[in-house]
Coordinates of C-alpha atoms in Angstrom, one line a residue:
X1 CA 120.2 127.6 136.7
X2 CA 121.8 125.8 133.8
X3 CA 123.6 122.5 134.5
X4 CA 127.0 122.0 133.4
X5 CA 127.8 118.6 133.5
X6 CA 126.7 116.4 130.6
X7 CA 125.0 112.4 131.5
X8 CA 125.2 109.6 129.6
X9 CA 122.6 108.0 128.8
X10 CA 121.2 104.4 127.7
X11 CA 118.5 103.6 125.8
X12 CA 116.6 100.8 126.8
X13 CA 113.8 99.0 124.4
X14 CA 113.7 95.3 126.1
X15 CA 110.2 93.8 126.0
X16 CA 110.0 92.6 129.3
X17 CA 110.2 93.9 132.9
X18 CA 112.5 91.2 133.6
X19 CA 115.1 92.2 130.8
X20 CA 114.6 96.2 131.6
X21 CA 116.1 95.5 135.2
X22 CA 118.8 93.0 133.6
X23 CA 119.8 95.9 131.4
X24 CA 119.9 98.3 133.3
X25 CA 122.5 96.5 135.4
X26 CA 124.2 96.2 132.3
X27 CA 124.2 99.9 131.2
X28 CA 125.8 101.1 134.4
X29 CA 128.7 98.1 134.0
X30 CA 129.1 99.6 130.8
X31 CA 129.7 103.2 132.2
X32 CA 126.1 104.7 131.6
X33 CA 125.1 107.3 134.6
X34 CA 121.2 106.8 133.8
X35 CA 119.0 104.7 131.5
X36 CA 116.2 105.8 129.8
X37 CA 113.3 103.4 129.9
X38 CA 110.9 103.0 127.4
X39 CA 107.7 101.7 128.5
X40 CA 105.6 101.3 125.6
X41 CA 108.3 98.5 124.2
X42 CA 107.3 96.5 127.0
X43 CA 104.2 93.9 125.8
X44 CA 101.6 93.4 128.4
X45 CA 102.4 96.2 130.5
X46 CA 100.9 96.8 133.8
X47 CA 101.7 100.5 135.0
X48 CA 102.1 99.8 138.7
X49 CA 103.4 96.4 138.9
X50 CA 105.9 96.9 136.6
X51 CA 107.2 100.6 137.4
X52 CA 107.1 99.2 140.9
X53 CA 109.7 96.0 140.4
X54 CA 112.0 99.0 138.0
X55 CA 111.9 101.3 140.1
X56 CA 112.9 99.0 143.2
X57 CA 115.4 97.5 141.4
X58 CA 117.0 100.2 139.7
X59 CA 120.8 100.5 140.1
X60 CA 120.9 103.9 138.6
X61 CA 118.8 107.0 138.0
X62 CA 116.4 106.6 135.6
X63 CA 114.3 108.4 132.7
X64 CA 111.0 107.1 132.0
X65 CA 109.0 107.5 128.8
X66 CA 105.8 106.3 127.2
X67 CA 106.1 106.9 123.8
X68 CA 102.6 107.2 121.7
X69 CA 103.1 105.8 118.0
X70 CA 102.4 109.0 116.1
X71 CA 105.8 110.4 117.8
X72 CA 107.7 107.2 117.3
X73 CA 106.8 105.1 120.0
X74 CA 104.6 101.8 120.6
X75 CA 101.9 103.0 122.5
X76 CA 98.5 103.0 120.8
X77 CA 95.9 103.3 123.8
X78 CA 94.4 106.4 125.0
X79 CA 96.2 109.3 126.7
X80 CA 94.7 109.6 130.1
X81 CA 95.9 105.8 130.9
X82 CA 99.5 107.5 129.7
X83 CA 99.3 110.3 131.6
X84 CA 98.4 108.4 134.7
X85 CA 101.0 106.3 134.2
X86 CA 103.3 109.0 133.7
X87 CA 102.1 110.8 136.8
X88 CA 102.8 107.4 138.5
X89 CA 105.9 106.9 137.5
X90 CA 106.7 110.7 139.2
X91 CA 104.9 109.3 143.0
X92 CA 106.9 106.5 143.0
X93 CA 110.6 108.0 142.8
X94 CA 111.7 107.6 139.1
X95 CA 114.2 110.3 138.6
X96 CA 112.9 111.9 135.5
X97 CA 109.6 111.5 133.6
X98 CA 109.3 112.5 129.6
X99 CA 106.0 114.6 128.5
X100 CA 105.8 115.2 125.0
X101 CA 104.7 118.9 124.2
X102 CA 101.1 118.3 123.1
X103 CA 100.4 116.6 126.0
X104 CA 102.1 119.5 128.4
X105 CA 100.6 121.7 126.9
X106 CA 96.9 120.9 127.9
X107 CA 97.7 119.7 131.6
X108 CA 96.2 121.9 133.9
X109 CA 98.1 124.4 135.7
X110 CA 99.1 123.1 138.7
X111 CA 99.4 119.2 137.6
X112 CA 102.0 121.1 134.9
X113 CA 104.5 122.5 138.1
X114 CA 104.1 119.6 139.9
X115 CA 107.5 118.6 140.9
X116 CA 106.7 118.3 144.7
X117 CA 107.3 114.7 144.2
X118 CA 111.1 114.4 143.5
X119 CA 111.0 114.0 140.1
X120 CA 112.4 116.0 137.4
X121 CA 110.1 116.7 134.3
X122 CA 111.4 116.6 130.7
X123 CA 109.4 118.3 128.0
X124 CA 110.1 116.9 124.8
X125 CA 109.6 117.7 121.4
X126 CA 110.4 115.5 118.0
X127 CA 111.2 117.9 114.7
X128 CA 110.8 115.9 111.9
X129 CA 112.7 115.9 108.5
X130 CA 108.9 118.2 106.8
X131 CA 108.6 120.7 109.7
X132 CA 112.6 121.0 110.3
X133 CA 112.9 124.1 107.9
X134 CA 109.6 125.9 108.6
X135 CA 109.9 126.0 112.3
X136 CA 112.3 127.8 114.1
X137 CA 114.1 125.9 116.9
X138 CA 114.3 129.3 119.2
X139 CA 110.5 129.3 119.1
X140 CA 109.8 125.6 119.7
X141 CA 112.1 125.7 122.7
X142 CA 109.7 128.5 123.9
X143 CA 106.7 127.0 123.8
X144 CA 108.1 124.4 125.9
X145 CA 109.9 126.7 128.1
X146 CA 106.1 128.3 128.5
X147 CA 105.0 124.9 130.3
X148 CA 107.2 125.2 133.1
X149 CA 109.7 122.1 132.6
X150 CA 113.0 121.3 134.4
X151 CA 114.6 120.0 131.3
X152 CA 113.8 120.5 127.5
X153 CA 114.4 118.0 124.8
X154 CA 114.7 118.5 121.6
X155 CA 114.9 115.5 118.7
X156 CA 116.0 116.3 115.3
X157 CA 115.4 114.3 112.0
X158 CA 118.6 116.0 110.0
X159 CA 118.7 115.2 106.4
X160 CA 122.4 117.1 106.7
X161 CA 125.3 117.3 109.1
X162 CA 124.9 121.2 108.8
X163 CA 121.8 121.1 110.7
X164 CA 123.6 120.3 113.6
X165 CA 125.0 123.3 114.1
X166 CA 121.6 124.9 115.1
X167 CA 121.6 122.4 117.7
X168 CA 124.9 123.2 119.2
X169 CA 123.5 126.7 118.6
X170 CA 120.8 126.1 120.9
X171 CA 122.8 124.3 123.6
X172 CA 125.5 127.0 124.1
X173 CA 122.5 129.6 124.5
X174 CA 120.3 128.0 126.6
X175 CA 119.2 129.3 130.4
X176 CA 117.7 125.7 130.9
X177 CA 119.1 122.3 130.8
X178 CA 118.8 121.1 127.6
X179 CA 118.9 117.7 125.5
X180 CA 119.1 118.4 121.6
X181 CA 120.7 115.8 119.6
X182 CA 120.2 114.5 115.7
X183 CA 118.9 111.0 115.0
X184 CA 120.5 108.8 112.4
X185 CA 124.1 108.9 111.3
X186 CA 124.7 112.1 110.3
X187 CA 123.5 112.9 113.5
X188 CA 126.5 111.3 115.3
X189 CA 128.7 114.4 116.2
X190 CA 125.5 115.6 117.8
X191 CA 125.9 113.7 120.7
X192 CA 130.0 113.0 120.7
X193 CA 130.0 116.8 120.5
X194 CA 127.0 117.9 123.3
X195 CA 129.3 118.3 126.5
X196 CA 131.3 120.8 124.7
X197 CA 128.3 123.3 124.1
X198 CA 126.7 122.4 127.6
X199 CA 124.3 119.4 126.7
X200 CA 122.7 117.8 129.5
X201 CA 122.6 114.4 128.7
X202 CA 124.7 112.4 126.2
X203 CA 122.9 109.1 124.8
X204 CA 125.1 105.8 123.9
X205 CA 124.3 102.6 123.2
X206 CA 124.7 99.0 124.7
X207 CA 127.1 96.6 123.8
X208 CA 125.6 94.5 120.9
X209 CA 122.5 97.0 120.5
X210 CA 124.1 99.6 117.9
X211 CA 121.9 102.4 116.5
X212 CA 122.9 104.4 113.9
X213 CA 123.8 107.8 115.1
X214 CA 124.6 106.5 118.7
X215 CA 128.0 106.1 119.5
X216 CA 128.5 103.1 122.2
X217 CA 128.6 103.6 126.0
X218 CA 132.2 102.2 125.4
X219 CA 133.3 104.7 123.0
X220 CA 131.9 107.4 125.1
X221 CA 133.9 106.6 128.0
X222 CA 137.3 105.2 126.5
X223 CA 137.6 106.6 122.8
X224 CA 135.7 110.2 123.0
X225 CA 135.9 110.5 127.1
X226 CA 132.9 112.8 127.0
X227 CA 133.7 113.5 130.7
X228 CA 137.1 115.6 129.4
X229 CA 135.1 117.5 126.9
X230 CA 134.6 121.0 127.9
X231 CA 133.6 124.7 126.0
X232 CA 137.5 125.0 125.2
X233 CA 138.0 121.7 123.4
X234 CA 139.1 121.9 119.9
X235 CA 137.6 119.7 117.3
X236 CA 139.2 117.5 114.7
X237 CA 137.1 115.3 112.4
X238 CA 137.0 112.4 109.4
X239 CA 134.9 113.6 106.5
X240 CA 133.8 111.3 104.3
X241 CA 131.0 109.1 103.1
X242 CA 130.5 106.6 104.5
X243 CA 132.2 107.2 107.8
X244 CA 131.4 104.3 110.5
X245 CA 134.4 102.0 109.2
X246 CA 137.1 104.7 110.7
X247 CA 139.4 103.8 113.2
X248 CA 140.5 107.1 113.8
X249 CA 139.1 107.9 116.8
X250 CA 140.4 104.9 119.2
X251 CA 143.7 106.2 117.5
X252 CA 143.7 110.0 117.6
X253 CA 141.7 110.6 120.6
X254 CA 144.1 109.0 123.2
X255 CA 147.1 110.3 121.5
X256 CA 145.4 114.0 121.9
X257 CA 145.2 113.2 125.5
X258 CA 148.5 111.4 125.8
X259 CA 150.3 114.9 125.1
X260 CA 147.7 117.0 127.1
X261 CA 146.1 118.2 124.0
X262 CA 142.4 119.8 124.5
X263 CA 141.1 118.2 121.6
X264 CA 138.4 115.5 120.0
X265 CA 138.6 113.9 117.1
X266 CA 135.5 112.9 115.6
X267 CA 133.9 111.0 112.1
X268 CA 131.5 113.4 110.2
X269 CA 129.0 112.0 107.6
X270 CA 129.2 114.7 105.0
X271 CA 127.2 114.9 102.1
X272 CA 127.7 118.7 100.7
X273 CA 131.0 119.9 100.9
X274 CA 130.7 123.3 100.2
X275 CA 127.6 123.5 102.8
X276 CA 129.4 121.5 105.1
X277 CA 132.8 124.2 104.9
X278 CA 130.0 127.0 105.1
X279 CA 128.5 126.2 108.0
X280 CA 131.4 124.7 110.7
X281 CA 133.8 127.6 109.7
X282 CA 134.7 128.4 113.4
X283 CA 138.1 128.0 115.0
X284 CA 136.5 125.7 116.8
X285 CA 136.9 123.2 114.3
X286 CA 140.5 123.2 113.5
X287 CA 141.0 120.6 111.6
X288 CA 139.9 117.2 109.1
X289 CA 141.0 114.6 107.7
X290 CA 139.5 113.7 104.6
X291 CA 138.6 110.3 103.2
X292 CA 136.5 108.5 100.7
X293 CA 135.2 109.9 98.4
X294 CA 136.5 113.7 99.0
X295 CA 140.5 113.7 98.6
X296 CA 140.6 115.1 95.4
X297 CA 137.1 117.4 95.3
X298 CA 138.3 118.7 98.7
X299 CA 141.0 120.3 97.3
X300 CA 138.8 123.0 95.7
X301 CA 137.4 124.4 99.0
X302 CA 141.1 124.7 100.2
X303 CA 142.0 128.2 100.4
X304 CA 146.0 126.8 99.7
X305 CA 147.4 123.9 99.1
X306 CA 151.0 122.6 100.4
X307 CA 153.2 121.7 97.5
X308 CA 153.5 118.2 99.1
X309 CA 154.6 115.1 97.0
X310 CA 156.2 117.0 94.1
X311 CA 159.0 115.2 91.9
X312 CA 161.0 116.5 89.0
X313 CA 161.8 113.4 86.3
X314 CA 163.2 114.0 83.4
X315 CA 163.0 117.7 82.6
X316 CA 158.8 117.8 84.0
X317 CA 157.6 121.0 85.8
X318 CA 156.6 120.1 89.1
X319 CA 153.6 118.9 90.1
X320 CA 150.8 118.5 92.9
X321 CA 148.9 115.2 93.9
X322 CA 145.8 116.6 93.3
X323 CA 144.5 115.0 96.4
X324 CA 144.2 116.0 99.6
X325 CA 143.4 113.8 103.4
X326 CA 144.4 116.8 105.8
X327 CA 143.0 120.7 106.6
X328 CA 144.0 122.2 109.1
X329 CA 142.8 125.9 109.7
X330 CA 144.8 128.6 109.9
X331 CA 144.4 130.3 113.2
X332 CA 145.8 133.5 112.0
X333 CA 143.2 134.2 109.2
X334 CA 140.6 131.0 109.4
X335 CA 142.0 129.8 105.7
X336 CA 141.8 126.3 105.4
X337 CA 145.2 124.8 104.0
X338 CA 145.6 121.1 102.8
X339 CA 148.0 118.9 102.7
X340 CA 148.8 114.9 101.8
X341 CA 150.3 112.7 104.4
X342 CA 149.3 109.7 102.6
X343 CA 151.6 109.7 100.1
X344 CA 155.0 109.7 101.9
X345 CA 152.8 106.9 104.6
X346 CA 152.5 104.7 101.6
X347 CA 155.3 104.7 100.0
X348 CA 158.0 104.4 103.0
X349 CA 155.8 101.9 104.3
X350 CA 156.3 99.7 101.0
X351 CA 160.0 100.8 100.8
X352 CA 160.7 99.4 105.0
X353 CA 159.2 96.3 103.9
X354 CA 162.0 95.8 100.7
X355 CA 164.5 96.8 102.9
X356 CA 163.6 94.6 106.1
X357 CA 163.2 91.7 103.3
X358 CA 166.7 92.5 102.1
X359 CA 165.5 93.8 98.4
X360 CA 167.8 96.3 98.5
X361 CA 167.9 97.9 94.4
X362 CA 171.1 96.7 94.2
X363 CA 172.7 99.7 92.2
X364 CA 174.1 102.2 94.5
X365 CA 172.7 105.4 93.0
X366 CA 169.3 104.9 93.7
X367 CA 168.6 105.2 97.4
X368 CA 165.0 103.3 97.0
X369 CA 164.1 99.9 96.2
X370 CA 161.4 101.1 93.9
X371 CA 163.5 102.6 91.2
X372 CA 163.4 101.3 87.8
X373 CA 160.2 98.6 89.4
X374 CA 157.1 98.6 87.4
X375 CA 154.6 99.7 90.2
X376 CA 150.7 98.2 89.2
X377 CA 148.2 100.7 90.9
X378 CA 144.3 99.3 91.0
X379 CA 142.2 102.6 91.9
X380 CA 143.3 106.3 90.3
X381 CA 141.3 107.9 92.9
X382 CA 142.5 109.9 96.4
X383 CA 144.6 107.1 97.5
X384 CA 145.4 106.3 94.4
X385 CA 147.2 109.2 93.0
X386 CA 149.4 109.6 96.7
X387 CA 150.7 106.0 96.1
X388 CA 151.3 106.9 92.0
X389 CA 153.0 110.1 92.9
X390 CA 155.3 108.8 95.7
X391 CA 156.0 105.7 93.5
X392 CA 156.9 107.9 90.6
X393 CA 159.4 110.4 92.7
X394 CA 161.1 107.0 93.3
X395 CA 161.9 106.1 90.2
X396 CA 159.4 103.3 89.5
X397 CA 157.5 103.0 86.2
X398 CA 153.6 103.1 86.8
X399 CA 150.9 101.3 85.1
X400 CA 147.4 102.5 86.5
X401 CA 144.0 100.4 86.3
X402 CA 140.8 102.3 87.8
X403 CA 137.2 102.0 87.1
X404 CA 136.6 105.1 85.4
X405 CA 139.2 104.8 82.4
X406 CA 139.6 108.5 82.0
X407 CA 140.6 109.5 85.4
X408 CA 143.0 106.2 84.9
X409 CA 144.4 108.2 81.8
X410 CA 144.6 111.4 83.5
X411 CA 146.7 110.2 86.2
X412 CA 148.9 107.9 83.7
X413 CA 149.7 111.2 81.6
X414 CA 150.9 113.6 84.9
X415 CA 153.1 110.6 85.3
X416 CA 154.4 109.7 81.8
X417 CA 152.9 106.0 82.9
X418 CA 150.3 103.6 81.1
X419 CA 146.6 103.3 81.6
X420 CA 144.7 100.3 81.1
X421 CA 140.9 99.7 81.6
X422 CA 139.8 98.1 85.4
X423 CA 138.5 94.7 83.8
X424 CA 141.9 94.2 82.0
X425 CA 143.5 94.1 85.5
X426 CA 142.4 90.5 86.4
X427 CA 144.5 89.1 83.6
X428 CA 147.3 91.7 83.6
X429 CA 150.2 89.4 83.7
X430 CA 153.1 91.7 85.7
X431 CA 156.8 91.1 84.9
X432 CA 158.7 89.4 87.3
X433 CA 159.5 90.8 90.9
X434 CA 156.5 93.7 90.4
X435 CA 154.5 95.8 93.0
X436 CA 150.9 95.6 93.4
X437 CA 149.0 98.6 95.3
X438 CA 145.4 98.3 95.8
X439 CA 143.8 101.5 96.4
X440 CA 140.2 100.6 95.7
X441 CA 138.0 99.9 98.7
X442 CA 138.0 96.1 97.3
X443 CA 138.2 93.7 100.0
X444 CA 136.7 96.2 102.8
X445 CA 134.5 95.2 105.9
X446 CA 131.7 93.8 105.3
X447 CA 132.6 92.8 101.1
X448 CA 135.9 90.9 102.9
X449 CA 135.8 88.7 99.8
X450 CA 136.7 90.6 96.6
X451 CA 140.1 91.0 95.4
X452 CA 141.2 93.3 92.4
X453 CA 143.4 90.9 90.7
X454 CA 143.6 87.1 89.6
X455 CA 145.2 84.6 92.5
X456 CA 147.3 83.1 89.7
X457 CA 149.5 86.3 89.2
X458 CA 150.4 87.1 92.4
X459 CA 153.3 85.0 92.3
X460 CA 154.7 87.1 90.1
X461 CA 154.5 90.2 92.8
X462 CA 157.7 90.9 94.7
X463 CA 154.8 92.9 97.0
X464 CA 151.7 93.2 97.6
X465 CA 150.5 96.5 99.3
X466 CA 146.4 97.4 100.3
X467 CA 145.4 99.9 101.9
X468 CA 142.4 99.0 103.1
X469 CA 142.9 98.2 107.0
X470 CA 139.6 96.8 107.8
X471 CA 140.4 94.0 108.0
X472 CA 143.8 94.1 109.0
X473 CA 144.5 91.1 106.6
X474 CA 142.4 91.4 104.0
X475 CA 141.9 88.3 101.4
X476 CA 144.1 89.7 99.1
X477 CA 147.1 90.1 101.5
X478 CA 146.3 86.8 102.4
X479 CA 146.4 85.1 98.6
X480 CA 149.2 87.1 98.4
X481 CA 151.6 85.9 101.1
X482 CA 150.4 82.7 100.4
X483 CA 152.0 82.9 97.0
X484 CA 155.4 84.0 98.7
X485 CA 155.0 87.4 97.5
X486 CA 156.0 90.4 100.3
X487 CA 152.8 92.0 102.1
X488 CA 152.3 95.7 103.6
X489 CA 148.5 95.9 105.7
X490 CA 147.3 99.6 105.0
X491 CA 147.2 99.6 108.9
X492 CA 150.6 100.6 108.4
X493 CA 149.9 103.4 106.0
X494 CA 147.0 104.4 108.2
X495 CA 149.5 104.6 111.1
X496 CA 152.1 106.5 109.4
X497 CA 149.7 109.1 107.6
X498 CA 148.0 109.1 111.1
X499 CA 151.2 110.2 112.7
X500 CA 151.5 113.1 110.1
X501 CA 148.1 114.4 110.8
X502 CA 148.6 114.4 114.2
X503 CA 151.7 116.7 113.7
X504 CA 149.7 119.2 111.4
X505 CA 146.7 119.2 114.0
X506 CA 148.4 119.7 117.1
X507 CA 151.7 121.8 115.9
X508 CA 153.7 119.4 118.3
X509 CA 155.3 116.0 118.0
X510 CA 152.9 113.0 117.8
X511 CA 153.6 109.9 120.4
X512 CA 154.7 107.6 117.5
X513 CA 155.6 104.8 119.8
X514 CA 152.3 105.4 121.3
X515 CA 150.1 105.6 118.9
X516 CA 151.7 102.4 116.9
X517 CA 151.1 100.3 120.3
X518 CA 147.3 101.6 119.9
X519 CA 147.4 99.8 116.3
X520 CA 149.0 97.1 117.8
X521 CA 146.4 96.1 120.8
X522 CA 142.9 97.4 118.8
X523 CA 143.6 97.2 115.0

């Protein structure tokens, strides 16, 4: 009978018998309900002294495997001293003991159903990146089905987030309990996402022990809450690339379960966009965000797009961002629509900050501060163009400096604004009482210590906006205030565009004072 509820899991690689027990004790402080403990990490190992001193000082159930190097493990001796061990570990009460395939498949009969002992016995298999399209994962899981195992495993080398989905494939159909996860970090979703299509265990990692791919015991349990995750939970996710700087999980997740929405929110490492749309195209996955570098090639795999940020200035036709950071999918017909909450999250964030400052525009026809401002915009990407479009509909008059000096053009013209070459930007000299916007990822974690512009001009900056949020305070806000100029943290825009997404995902009203006390505590 298939199990139901999914295990997490911690990996442990220490190289002593002394630090496996200390971790272990570790893992299940940090929420894990089993540890998986690798025995050929462990130099000088002895079999039955030290399974014995693990095994009686184990504070949890524990997995055991002895890992020979040609399927990624340490091990280089020969295989009967690993199958002994193996078999030892089973007589003296660990929980679960890993067998590879090849060597399951030659045990005789009867030491094969062995399971007289207590333990449970995981088959495993690794598919490599080579044999990954040649070999059918239906088959594979038969051949280890054929050796009589309680619990398969399958471990995945996918070159592509789409070859997850054969996993979660496999997991929803199978009669046995089943581990199947991707390594690396397009692999991520493969374990965040297991409970939901029946996986048996989950694996996450230690506290100052990160793997790519492997979300933390501490994210498992507080951001994700894997234990809430069930066949019925509707998934939301970040594409972009690279996606381990996002924040949007500790954000979105408890605001889905703040309103008692059945819902995860999760970052996807996407590569391919139209494979990527091809291949999750279920209701199941409701809705994305969409970040770096995919707001404005996104918007061709939208079936529509809402006319969001539009302006009409001087006689001009209106017009679209071109970018896009939400889909959500229609539930109706499956057509994915898109739509910009950054732009209105950027701009009202720089326009509070005038107004709390007391930079009212002084002329009572113009209801924002920007109007008539000259608005200097580093980066004509995604970003970019929200914060140029929003400025524009203001009023403000828009210079635009961006790497690639066409696309800096392009947006310059749909605005009737100026385009100027990146490298002129560090000794643009802005007239008095200007607005800066960075929207280049200049300044972001770990490259904290590049700005776009020179220190010497920002003087000359009524405000300074960046939206990059991680770090909160980036240098460049920092040189900024420190010349007495007005600053606005893109935390704030991420917060306010957050807010909007959560609206479109859920079809409700997001917990604004919530989720801004979430930015408060953990950004």
């Amino acid at each position: 009978m298939k199990l139901t509820s999914t295990m997490i899991c911690a990996p442990l690689t220490a190289q002593s018998v002394e630090q496996m027990v200390s971790d272990m004790r570790k893992a299940k402080a940090q929420g894990a309900d089993l540890v998986e403990i690798r025995l050929d990490c462990i130099e000088n190992f002895l079999p039955h002294k030290d399974l014995e001193i693990i095994l009686r000082n184990k504070p949890l159930p524990v997995l055991i495997v002895f890992r020979p190097k040609r399927d990624g493990g340490l091990y280089e001796s020969d295989e009967h001293t690993r199958f002994e061990t193996l078999n030892l570990a089973k007589e003296l009460g660990a929980d679960y003991v890993d067998f590879e395939l090849k060597l399951a498949s030659v045990l005789p009969g009867e030491q094969k159903m062995n399971h007289h002992c207590g333990s449970k016995i995981i088959v495993s298999y690794h598919v490599n990146g080579e044999n990954l399209p040649k070999e059918d994962l239906g088959n594979i899981v038969a051949r280890i089905q054929a050796t009589g195992p309680d619990i398969i495993r399958l471990v995945i080398d996918a070159a592509d987030i789409t070859e997850i989905a054969r996993v979660f494939h496999l997991l929803s159909c199978s009669q046995v309990p089943l581990i199947a996860y991707c390594v690396g970090e397009r692999g991520l979703i493969s374990q965040i996402l297991s409970p939901k299509f029946g996986g048996f265990i989950v694996y996450g990692s230690m506290d100052g022990n990160s793997l790519p791919g492997l979300p933390t015991l501490d994210s498992l349990r507080k951001a994700y809450k894997v234990d809430c995750i069930n066949g019925d939970t509707i998934v939301f996710g970040l594409i972009s690339k690279p996606v381990s700087h996002s924040k949007g999980p500790i954000l979105h997740n408890p605001a889905l379960r703040h309103v008692k929405f059945n819902g995860i929110y999760v970052p996807m490492f996407v590569d391919d966009l139209k494979k990527f749309f091809n291949v999750y195209s279920s209701q199941d996955f409701a809705g994305f965000s969409v970040g770096i570098p995919y707001k404005e090639a996104v918007v061709d795999f939208c079936d529509e797009v809402h006319p969001l940020a539009q302006f009409n200035e001087l006689n001009m036709m209106h017009q679209s961002i071109g970018a896009v950071n939400t889909i959500i999918r229609r539930p109706s017909d499956g057509k994915l629509i898109g739509y910009n909450t950054d732009c209105e999250a950027s701009i009202t964030a720089i326009e509070d900050a005038l107004i709390e400052e007391g930079c009212t525009n002084g002329e009572a026809s113009f209801n924002s501060p920007l109007h008539g401002k000259l608005f200097v915009l580093a980066g004509a990407g995604g970003a970019g163009r929200a914060l140029a479009f929003g400025a524009k509909s203001r009023g403000a008059r828009i210079v635009v400096f961006d790497i690639d000096f066409d696309r800096a053009k392009c947006l310059a013209c749909a605005l009737k604004g100026e385009a100027r070459p990146f490298e002129e930007l560090v000794n643009f000299q802005p007239e008095k009482g200007a607005i800066l916007a960075n929207a280049t990822p200049l300044g972001m974690h770990p490259n904290t210590d590049r700005i776009p512009v020179s220190e010497a001009t920002l003087g000359d900056y009524q405000i300074v906006f960046d939206s990059v949020y991680t770090p909160r305070k980036t240098r460049l806000l920092k040189e900024a205030e420190a010349a007495g100029a007005i600053t606005v943290s893109g935390v704030e825009m991420f917060l306010r565009q957050a807010i909007g997404q959560f609206n479109l995902f859920t079809g409700g009203q997001a917990p604004e004072e919530f989720m801004r006390q979430i930015v408060f505590d953990k950004f």
